[in-house]
Coordinates of C-alpha atoms in Angstrom, one line a residue:
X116 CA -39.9 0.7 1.4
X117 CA -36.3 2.1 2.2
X118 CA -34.8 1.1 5.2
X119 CA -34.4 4.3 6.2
X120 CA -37.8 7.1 6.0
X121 CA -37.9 9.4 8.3
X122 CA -38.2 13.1 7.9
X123 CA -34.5 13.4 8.7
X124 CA -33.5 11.6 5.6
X125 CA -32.5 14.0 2.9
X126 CA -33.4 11.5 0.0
X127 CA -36.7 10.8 1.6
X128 CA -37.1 14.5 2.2
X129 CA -36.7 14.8 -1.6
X130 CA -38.8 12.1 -2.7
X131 CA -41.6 14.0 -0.3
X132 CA -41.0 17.0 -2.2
X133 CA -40.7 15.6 -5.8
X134 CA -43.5 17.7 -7.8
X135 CA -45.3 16.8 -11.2
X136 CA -42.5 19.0 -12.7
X137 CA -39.9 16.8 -11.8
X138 CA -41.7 13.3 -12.7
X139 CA -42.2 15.0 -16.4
X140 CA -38.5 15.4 -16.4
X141 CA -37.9 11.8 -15.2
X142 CA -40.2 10.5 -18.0
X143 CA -38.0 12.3 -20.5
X144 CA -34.7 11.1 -19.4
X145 CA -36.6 8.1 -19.1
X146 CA -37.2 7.6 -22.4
X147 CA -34.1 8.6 -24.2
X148 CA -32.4 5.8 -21.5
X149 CA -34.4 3.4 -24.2
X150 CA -32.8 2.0 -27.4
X151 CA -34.9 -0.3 -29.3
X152 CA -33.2 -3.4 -27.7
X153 CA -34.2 -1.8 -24.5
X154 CA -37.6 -1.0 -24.9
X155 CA -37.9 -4.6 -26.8
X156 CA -36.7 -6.1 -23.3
X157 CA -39.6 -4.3 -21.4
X158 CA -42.2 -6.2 -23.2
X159 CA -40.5 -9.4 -23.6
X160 CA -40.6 -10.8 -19.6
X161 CA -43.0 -14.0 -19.9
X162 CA -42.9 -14.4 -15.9
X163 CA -41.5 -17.4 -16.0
X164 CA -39.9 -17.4 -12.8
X165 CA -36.6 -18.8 -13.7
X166 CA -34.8 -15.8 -12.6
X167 CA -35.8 -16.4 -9.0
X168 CA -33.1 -18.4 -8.1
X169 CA -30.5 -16.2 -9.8
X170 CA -31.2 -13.7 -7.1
X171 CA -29.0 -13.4 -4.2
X172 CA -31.2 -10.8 -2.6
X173 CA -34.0 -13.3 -2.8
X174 CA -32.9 -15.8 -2.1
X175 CA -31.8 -14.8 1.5
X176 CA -34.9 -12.2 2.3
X177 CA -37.3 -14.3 0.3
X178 CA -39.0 -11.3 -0.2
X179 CA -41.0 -10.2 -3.8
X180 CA -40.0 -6.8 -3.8
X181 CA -36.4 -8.8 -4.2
X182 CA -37.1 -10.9 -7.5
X183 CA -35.7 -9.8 -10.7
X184 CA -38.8 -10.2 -12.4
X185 CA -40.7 -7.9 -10.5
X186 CA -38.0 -4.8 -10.5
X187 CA -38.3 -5.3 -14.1
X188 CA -41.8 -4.7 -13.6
X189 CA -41.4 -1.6 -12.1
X190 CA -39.8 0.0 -15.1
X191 CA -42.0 -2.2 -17.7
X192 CA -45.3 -1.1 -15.9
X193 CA -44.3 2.7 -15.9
X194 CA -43.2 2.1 -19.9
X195 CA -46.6 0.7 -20.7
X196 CA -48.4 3.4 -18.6
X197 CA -46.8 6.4 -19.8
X198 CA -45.5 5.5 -24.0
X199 CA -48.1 3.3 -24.9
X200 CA -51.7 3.6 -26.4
X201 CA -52.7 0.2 -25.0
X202 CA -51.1 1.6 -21.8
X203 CA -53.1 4.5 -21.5
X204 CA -56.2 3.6 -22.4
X205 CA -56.7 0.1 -21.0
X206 CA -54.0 0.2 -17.9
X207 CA -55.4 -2.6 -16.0
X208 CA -55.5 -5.2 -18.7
X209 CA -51.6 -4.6 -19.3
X210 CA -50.4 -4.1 -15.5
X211 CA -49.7 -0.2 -16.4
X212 CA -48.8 2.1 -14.4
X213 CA -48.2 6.0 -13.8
X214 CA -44.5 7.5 -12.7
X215 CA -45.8 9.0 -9.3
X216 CA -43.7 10.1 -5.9
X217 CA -44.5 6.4 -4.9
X218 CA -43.5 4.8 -7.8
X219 CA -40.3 6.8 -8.1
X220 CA -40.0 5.8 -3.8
X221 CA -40.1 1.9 -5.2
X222 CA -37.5 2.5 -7.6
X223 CA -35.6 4.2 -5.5
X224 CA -35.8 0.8 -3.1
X225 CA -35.9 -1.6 -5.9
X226 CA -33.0 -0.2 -8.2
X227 CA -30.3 1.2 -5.6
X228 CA -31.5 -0.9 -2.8
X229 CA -32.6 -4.2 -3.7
X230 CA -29.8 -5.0 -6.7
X231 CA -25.9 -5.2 -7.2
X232 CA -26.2 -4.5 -10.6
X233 CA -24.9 -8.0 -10.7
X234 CA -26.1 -9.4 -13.9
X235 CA -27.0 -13.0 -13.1
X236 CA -30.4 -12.7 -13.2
X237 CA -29.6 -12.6 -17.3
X238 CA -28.2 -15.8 -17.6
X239 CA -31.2 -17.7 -16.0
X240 CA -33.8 -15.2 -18.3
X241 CA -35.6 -17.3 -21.3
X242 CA -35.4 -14.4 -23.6
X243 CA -32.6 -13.3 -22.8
X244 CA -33.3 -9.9 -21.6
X245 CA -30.8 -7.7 -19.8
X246 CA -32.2 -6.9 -16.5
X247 CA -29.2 -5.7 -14.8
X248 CA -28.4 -3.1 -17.9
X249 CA -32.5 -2.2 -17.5
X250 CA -32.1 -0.9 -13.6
X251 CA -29.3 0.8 -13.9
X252 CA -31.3 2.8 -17.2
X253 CA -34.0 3.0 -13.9
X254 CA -30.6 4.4 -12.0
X255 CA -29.8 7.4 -14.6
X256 CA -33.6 8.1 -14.5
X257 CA -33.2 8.4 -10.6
X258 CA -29.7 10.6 -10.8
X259 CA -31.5 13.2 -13.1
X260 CA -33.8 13.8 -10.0
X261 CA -31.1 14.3 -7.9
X262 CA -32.4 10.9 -6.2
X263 CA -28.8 9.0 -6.1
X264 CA -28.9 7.7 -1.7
X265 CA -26.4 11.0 -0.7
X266 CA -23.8 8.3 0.9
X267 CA -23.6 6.9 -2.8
X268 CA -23.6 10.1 -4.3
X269 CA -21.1 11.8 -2.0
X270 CA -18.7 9.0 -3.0
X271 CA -19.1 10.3 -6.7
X272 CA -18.7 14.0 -5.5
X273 CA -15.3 13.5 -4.1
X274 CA -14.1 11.6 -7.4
X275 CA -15.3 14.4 -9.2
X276 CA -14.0 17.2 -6.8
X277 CA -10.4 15.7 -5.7
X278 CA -9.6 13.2 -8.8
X279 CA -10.4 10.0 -6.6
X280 CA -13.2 8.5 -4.6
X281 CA -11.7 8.7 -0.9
X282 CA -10.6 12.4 -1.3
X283 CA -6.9 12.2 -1.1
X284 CA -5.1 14.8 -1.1
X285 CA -2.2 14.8 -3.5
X286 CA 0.4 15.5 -0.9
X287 CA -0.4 12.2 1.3
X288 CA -0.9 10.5 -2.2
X289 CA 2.5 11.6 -3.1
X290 CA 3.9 10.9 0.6
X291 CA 2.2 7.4 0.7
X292 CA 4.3 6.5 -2.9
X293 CA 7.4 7.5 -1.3
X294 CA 7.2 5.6 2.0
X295 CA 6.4 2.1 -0.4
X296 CA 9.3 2.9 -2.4
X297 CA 10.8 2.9 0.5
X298 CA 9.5 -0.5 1.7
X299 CA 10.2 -2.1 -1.7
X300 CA 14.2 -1.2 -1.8
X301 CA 13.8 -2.8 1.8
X302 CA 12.1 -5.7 0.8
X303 CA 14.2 -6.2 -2.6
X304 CA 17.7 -5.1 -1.0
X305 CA 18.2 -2.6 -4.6
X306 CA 18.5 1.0 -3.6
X307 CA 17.5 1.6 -7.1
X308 CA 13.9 -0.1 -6.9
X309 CA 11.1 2.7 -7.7
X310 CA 7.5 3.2 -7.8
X311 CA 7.9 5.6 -10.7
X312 CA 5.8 8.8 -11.2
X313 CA 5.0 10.8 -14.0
X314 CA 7.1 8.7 -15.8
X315 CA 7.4 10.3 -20.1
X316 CA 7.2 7.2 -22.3
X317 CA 6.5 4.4 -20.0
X318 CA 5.0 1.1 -21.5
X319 CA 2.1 1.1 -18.6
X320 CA 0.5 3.6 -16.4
X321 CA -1.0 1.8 -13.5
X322 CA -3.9 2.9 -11.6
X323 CA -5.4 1.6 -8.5
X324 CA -8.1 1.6 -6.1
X325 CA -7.4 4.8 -3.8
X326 CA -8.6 2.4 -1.0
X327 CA -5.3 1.0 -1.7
X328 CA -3.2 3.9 -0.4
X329 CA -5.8 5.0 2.3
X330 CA -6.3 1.6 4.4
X331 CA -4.3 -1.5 2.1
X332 CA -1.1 0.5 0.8
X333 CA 0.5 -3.2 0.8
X334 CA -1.6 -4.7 -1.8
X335 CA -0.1 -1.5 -3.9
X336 CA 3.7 -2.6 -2.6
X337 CA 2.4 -6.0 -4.1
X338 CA 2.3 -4.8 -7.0
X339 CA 4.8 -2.9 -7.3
X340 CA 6.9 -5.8 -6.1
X341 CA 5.7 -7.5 -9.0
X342 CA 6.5 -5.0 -12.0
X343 CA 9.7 -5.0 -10.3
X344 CA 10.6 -8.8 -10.3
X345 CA 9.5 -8.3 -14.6
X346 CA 11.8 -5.4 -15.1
X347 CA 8.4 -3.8 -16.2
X348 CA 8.7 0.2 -17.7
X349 CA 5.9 1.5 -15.4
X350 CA 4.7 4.6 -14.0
X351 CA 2.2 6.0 -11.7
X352 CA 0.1 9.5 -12.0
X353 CA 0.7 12.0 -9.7
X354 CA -2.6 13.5 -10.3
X355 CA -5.0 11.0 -11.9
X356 CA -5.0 7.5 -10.9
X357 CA -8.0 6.1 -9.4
X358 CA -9.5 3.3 -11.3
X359 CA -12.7 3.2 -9.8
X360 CA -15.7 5.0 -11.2
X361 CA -18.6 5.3 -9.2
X362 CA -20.6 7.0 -12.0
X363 CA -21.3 4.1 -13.3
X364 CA -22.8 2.5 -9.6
X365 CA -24.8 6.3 -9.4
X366 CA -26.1 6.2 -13.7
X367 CA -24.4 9.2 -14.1
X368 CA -23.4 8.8 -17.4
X369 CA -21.5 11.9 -18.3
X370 CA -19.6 11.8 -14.5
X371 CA -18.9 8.6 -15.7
X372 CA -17.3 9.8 -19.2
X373 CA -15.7 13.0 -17.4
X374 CA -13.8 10.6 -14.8
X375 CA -12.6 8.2 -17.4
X376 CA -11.8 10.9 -19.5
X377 CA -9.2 12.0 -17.1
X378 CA -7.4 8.2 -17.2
X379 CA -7.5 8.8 -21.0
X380 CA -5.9 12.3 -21.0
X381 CA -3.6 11.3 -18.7
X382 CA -2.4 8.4 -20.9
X383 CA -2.1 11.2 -23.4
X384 CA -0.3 13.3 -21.3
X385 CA 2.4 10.8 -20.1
X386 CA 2.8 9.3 -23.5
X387 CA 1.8 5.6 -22.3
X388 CA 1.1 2.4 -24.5
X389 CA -0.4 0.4 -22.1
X390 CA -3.1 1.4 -19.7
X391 CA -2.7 -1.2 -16.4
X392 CA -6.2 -1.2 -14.2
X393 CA -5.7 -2.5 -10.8
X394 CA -7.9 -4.9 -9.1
X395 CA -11.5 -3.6 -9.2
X396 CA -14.0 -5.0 -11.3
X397 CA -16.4 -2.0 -12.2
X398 CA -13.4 -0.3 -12.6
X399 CA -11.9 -2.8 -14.8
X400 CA -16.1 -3.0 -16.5
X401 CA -16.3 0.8 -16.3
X402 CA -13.1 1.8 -18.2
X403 CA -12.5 -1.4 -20.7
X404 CA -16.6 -1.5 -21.4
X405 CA -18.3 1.3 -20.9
X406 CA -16.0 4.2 -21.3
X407 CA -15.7 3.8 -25.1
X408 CA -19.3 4.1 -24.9
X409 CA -20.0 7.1 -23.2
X410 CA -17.0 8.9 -25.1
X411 CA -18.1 7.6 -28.0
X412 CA -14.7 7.0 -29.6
X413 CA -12.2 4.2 -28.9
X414 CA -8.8 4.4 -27.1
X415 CA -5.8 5.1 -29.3
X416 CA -3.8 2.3 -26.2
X417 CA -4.0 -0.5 -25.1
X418 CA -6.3 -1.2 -22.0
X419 CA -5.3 -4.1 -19.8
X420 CA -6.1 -5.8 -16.4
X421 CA -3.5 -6.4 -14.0
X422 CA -4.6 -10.2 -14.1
X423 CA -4.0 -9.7 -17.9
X424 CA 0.0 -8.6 -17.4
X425 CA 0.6 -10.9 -14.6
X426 CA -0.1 -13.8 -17.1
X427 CA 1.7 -12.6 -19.8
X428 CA 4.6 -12.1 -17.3
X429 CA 4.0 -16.0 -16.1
X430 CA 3.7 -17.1 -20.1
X431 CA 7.0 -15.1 -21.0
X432 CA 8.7 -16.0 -18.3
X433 CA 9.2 -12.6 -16.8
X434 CA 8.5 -13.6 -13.2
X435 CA 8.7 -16.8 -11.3
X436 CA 6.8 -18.0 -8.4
X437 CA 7.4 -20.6 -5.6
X438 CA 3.7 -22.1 -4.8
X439 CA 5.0 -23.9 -1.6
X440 CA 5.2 -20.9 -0.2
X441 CA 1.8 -20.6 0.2
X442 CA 0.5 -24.0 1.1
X443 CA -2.6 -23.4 2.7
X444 CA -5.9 -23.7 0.6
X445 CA -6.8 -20.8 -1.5
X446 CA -10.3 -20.1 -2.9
X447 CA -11.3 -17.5 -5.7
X448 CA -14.3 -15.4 -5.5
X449 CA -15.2 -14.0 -9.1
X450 CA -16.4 -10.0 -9.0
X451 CA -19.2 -10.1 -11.4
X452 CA -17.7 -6.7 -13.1
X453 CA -14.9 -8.3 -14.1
X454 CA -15.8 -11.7 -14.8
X455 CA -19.7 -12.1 -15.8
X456 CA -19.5 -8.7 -17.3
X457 CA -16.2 -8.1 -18.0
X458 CA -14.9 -11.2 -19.5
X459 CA -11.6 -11.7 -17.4
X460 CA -12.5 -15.3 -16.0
X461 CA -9.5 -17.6 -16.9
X462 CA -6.6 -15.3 -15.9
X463 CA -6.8 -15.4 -12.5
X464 CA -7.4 -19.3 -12.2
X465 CA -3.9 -20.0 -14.5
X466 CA -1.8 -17.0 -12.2
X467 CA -3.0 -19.1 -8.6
X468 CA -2.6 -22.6 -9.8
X469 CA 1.3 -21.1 -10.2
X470 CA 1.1 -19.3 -7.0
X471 CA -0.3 -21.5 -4.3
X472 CA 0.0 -25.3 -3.5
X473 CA -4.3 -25.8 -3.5
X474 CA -6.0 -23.9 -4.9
X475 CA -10.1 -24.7 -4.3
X476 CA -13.0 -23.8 -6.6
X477 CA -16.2 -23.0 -4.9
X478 CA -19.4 -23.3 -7.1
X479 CA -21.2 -22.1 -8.8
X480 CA -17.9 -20.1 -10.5
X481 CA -16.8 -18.6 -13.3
X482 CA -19.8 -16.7 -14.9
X483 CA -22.5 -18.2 -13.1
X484 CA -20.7 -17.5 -9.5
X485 CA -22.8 -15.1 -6.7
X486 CA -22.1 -11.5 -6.4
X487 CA -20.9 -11.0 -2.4
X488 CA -23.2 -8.2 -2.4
X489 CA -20.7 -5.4 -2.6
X490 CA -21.5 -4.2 -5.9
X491 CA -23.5 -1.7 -7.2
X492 CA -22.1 0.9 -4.8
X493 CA -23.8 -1.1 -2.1
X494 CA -20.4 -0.3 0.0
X495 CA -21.4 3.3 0.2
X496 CA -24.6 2.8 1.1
X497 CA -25.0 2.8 4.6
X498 CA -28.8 2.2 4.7
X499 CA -28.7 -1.1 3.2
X500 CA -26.2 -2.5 5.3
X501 CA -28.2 -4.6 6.7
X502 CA -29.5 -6.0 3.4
X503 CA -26.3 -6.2 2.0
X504 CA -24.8 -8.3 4.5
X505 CA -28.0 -10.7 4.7
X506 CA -27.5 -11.1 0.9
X507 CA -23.9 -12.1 1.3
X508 CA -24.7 -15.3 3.0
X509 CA -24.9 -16.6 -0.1
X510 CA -21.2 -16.2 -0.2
X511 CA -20.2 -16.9 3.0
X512 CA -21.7 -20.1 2.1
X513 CA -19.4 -21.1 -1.2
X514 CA -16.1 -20.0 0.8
X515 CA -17.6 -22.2 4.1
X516 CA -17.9 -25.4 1.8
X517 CA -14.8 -25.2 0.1
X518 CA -12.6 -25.2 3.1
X519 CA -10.4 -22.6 2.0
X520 CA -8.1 -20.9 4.7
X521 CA -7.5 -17.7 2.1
X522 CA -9.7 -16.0 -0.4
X523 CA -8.4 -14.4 -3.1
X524 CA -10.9 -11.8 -5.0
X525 CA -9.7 -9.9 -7.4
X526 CA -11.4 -6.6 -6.3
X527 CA -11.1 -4.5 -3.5
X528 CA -14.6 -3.8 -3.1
X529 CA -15.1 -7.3 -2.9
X530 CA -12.2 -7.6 -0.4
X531 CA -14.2 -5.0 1.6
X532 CA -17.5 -6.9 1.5
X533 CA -15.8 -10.1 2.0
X534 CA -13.6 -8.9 5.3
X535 CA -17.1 -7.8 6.0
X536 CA -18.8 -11.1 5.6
X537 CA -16.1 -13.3 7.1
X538 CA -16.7 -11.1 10.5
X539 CA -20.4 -11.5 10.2
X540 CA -20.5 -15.2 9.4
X541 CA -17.5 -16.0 11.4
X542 CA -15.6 -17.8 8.3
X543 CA -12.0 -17.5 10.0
X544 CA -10.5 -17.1 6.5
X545 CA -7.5 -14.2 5.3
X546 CA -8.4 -12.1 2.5
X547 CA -6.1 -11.0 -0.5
X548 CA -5.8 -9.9 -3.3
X549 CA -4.6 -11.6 -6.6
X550 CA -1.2 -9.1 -6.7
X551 CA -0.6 -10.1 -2.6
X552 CA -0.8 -13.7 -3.3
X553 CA 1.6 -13.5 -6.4
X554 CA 4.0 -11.1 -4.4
X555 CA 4.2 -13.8 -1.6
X556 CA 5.2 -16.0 -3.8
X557 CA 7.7 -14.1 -5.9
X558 CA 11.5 -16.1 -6.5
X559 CA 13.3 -12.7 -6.5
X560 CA 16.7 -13.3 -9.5
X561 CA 19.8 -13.6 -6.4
X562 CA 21.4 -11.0 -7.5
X563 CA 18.5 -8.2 -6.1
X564 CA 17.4 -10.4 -3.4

């Protein structure tokens, strides 16, 4: 059950009021959710239990409603039920099962509540079946019901409504650049340092986390620190810049398109070749991966990560760094949108073994390392905080053993999480951001020092 059910609750208020109507609906969006491969994974689990300990949910709650298996179980059971002649006929012989208010009530608690969309679960499955891509199909059925938690989908609303997930307003967007530019002519002595905007022709647009100018706008001087030190051709939108996309956390599939859309029509607009996106790993996931997808067309530019441009800059020789400037250990957390499912895994490892004087792997890494438990859209979810901080030990684990006085993750939802965890579990450690630790560590050329 949800951790939160009373009558005061709009989503449970909903799910009270969800009529046969409504579950018809759900069966159809259901349905067109499934490809082959999809509907191939539903009858493929062998129950093997090997995904149990890929869990971090489960493995801190211990609970069954938490194992992989059995949220795949939820969807399988309804799929056998409600498609299938063996289903309907002979339910009990192949666990079937019908898509009623209390089925629809455990995916609610399974899919949004119980899972980070993490996708580790996957590496540990026999047959290979994608679990993580399967619950968030179970997501988009949810969001057709209007069944997204409200703290989850409000988040959505205001990236739909204002341009960018916070809700900020273009004026303190626009006021917020200028102050920085401000702080970077300080820091680099050059009156003529800028955080460009609007910029025609530009070689990158950069885009960022709008948590960045709302509560970190120094992980954005960072950055901009760092394009300066490269003599990088960059620009910033005045309008559209947010790289996060929370219609992919909600499976809102066309949100998701619209809001990418706007990065792509922006690149248009500007006449751009590269587009930069900031540290956030469903952002990096949402816009490199999945936006070509829901668009159905490819980019006519270049898509990179930040990590991506700040190793080319290292490799070229475009920036140089001072690691004994930062001589206290440094660990890496790896989001799972950007490394597991994203594919950016070695980047970050080559720009801090430049950057700092230790650097400190926890394990498992790489691939196979733990979500924190900020995915998913679990940030905005108030009514699993409890859940989502109890699955986190996991993490505050790795960064105890390592020893690490700094973690670095490469994602500010992580970051979020993270700051989160290291109050919680008392770790005592600084958080950054990959752009904060290179900026610290920047050799600015003498004659802009």
């Amino acid at each position: 059950m949800a951790n939160s059910t009373t009558n005061s609750d709009p989503l449970e208020q909903k799910l009270e009021s969800l009529s046969s109507e409504q579950t018809r609906k759900a069966l159809t969006e259901f349905r067109n959710q499934l490809d082959n491969q999809l509907a191939a994974y539903l009858n493929s689990c062998v129950h093997c239990g090997l995904c149990t300990d890929s869990c971090h949910y489960y493995l801190t709650d211990g609970e069954s409603a938490s194992l992989p298996a059995k949220k795949l179980d939820l969807l399988a059971s309804v799929f056998k039920g409600e498609f299938t002649l063996v289903g309907k006929t002979l339910p009990g012989l192949v666990g079937a099962a019908k898509l009623d208010r209390e089925m629809v009530r455990e995916w609610v608690d399974s899919f949004f509540g119980r899972c980070s969309l993490c996708g580790r679960c996957s590496l540990n499955c026999t047959v290979g079946i994608d679990i993580s891509r399967l619950l968030h199909a179970g997501r988009s059925v949810l969001e057709s019901l209007d069944l997204v938690p409200p703290e989850l989908q409000s988040t959505v609303d205001k990236a739909v409504d204002t341009g960018n997930n916070m809700g900020i307003p273009k004026q303190e967007w626009l006021d917020t650049v200028d102050w920085l530019q401000d702080e970077l002519r300080a820091e680099t002595g050059d009156p003529n340092a800028s955080l460009p905007l609007d910029k025609q022709g530009a070689s990158m647009l950069y885009t960022v986390n709008p948590r960045e100018p709302k509560f970190f706008p120094l992980s954005l001087l960072a950055a901009a620190k760092i394009f300066y030190a490269a003599g990088e051709n960059w620009t910033l939108s005045s309008d559209y810049y947010d790289v996060t996309n929370y219609g992919y956390f909600s499976g809102a599939n066309e949100t998701g398109a619209m809001i990418s859309e706007r990065l792509w029509q922006t690149m248009k607009k500007l006449n751009v070749g590269t587009l930069v996106l900031g540290e956030c790993g469903h952002g990096f996931n949402a816009n490199r991966w999945e936006a070509p997808e829901w668009l159905r067309q490819s980019p006519v530019f270049d898509m990179k990560s930040i990590l991506q441009v700040v190793t080319e800059y290292l490799k070229d020789g475009r920036i140089k760094l001072d690691s004994s400037k930062i001589d206290r250990a440094v660990t890496l957390h790896d989001p799972c949108n950007l490394v597991r499912l994203g594919g950016i895994i070695e980047e970050q490892r080559f720009i801090l073994k430049q950057a700092v004087t230790t650097f400190v792997e926890m394990y498992p890494n790489r691939d196979k390392n733990f979500c924190c438990g900020g995915g998913g859209g679990q940030l905005s979810m108030t009514r699993y905080v409890a859940r989502r901080l109890k699955s986190g030990r996991i993490k505050a684990d790795q960064i105890a053993a390592t020893g690490a006085k700094i973690v670095v993750a490469p994602c500010h939802n992580c970051i979020d999480q993270l700051s989160e965890l290291n109050r919680e579990y008392k770790l005592g450690v600084d958080i950054k951001s990959v752009a904060e630790i290179v900026a610290d560590a920047l050799v600015l050329n003498p004659k802009t020092a």
